[in-house]
Amino acid sequence: MLKNLFKQKKPLEVLDIHEADVALRLMFEIAISDGTLDSAELKLIKKRADKVATEDLKASAIVKKIIDETEQSVSFYPSIKKINGSHSYEEKIELLKVLWELVTADSVVDAYEENLYFKIAELIQIKRSTANQIKQQTT
């Protein structure tokens, strides 16, 4: 009886870091942080998914899986951990450029999206001043 109380639903199969780009997860988190997923934001996410898609794993399947994972997730810490463990400083800077491009994709810099951008920068160990430089360069 107690076993069933603590039994959870079977978790989604999490995408392997080699199967899909962890940046997609963060991109989706930023895109929905303002409460809506704009078509310009979705277009950028799909464009990134096309880059990491393989013959076996199509871009649309990657995007669907990212959406499903994000809906069931309470934290993006696993993505941050993967980035910190496997990305160089330069790759993190490139990631922030992509994320800022997403923040400005709908021509509106939403406060929630901007705050999440800076929080992600902090979590991936990039100084706020560097994140601000990226913001200024790509605006």
Coordinates of C-alpha atoms in Angstrom, one line a residue:
M1 CA 0.0 0.0 0.0
L2 CA 2.7 2.5 0.9
K3 CA 4.7 1.4 -2.2
N4 CA 1.8 2.6 -4.4
L5 CA 1.6 5.9 -2.5
F6 CA 5.2 6.8 -3.4
K7 CA 5.1 5.3 -6.9
Q8 CA 5.5 7.9 -9.6
K9 CA 4.5 7.8 -13.2
K10 CA 7.1 6.4 -15.5
P11 CA 9.3 9.4 -16.4
L12 CA 9.7 10.5 -20.0
E13 CA 12.7 9.2 -21.8
V14 CA 15.2 12.1 -21.5
L15 CA 17.0 13.1 -24.6
D16 CA 20.7 12.2 -24.6
I17 CA 23.0 15.1 -24.9
H18 CA 24.3 13.6 -28.2
E19 CA 20.8 13.2 -29.5
A20 CA 19.7 16.7 -29.1
D21 CA 21.1 20.1 -28.1
V22 CA 20.6 21.0 -24.4
A23 CA 20.3 24.6 -25.6
L24 CA 16.9 23.7 -27.0
R25 CA 15.5 23.1 -23.6
L26 CA 16.8 26.4 -22.3
M27 CA 15.5 28.1 -25.5
F28 CA 12.0 26.7 -24.9
E29 CA 12.1 27.7 -21.2
I30 CA 12.9 31.3 -22.2
A31 CA 10.3 31.3 -25.0
I32 CA 7.4 30.3 -22.7
S33 CA 8.5 32.4 -19.7
D34 CA 6.4 35.3 -20.8
G35 CA 3.3 33.0 -20.9
T36 CA 3.1 32.6 -24.7
L37 CA 5.1 30.9 -27.4
D38 CA 5.4 33.4 -30.2
S39 CA 5.6 32.1 -33.8
A40 CA 9.0 33.9 -34.2
E41 CA 10.3 32.1 -31.1
L42 CA 9.0 28.8 -32.3
K43 CA 10.7 29.4 -35.7
L44 CA 14.1 30.0 -34.0
I45 CA 13.6 26.8 -31.9
K46 CA 12.8 24.8 -35.0
K47 CA 15.8 26.2 -36.8
R48 CA 18.1 25.1 -33.9
A49 CA 16.4 21.7 -33.9
D50 CA 17.1 21.3 -37.6
K51 CA 20.8 21.8 -36.9
V52 CA 20.9 18.9 -34.4
A53 CA 18.5 16.6 -36.1
T54 CA 19.7 13.3 -37.5
E55 CA 18.3 10.8 -39.9
D56 CA 17.0 8.8 -37.0
L57 CA 15.7 11.7 -35.0
K58 CA 13.8 14.4 -36.9
A59 CA 13.6 18.0 -35.9
S60 CA 9.8 17.8 -35.2
A61 CA 10.4 14.8 -32.9
I62 CA 13.1 16.7 -31.0
V63 CA 10.9 19.8 -30.5
K64 CA 7.9 17.6 -29.4
K65 CA 10.1 15.8 -26.9
I66 CA 11.6 19.1 -25.5
I67 CA 8.0 20.4 -25.1
D68 CA 6.9 17.2 -23.3
E69 CA 10.0 17.3 -21.0
T70 CA 9.5 21.0 -20.2
E71 CA 5.9 20.5 -19.3
Q72 CA 6.7 17.7 -16.8
S73 CA 9.9 19.3 -15.5
V74 CA 10.1 21.5 -12.4
S75 CA 13.7 22.5 -12.9
F76 CA 16.2 23.0 -15.8
Y77 CA 19.1 22.1 -13.5
P78 CA 19.9 19.0 -15.5
S79 CA 20.4 21.1 -18.6
I80 CA 22.5 23.6 -16.7
K81 CA 24.6 20.7 -15.3
K82 CA 25.2 19.2 -18.7
I83 CA 26.2 22.6 -20.1
N84 CA 28.6 23.3 -17.2
G85 CA 30.1 19.8 -17.5
S86 CA 30.5 19.7 -21.3
H87 CA 30.7 23.2 -22.7
S88 CA 33.7 25.5 -23.0
Y89 CA 33.5 29.2 -22.0
E90 CA 33.2 30.1 -25.7
E91 CA 30.4 27.6 -26.3
K92 CA 28.6 29.1 -23.3
I93 CA 29.0 32.6 -24.8
E94 CA 27.5 31.3 -28.1
L95 CA 24.6 29.8 -26.2
L96 CA 23.9 33.1 -24.5
K97 CA 23.9 34.8 -28.0
V98 CA 21.4 32.3 -29.2
L99 CA 19.3 32.8 -26.1
W100 CA 19.3 36.6 -26.4
E101 CA 18.3 36.3 -30.0
L102 CA 15.3 34.3 -28.8
V103 CA 14.4 36.9 -26.2
T104 CA 14.3 39.5 -28.9
A105 CA 12.7 37.3 -31.6
D106 CA 9.2 38.7 -31.1
S107 CA 10.5 42.3 -31.0
V108 CA 9.5 42.6 -27.4
V109 CA 12.0 42.2 -24.6
D110 CA 9.8 40.7 -21.9
A111 CA 11.0 41.2 -18.3
Y112 CA 10.5 37.5 -17.5
E113 CA 12.5 36.4 -20.5
E114 CA 15.3 38.9 -19.7
N115 CA 15.5 37.9 -16.1
L116 CA 15.6 34.2 -17.1
Y117 CA 18.4 35.0 -19.6
F118 CA 20.5 36.6 -16.8
K119 CA 19.7 33.8 -14.4
I120 CA 20.9 31.2 -16.9
A121 CA 24.0 33.2 -17.5
E122 CA 24.7 33.2 -13.8
L123 CA 24.0 29.4 -13.5
I124 CA 26.4 28.6 -16.4
Q125 CA 29.0 30.7 -14.7
I126 CA 29.1 33.7 -17.1
K127 CA 29.5 37.1 -15.4
R128 CA 26.6 39.5 -15.6
S129 CA 28.8 42.1 -17.3
T130 CA 29.6 39.6 -20.1
A131 CA 25.9 38.7 -20.4
N132 CA 25.2 42.5 -20.7
Q133 CA 27.8 42.8 -23.4
I134 CA 26.2 40.0 -25.4
K135 CA 22.9 41.7 -24.9
Q136 CA 24.2 45.0 -26.2
Q137 CA 26.0 43.5 -29.2
T138 CA 23.0 41.6 -30.4
T139 CA 20.4 44.3 -29.8

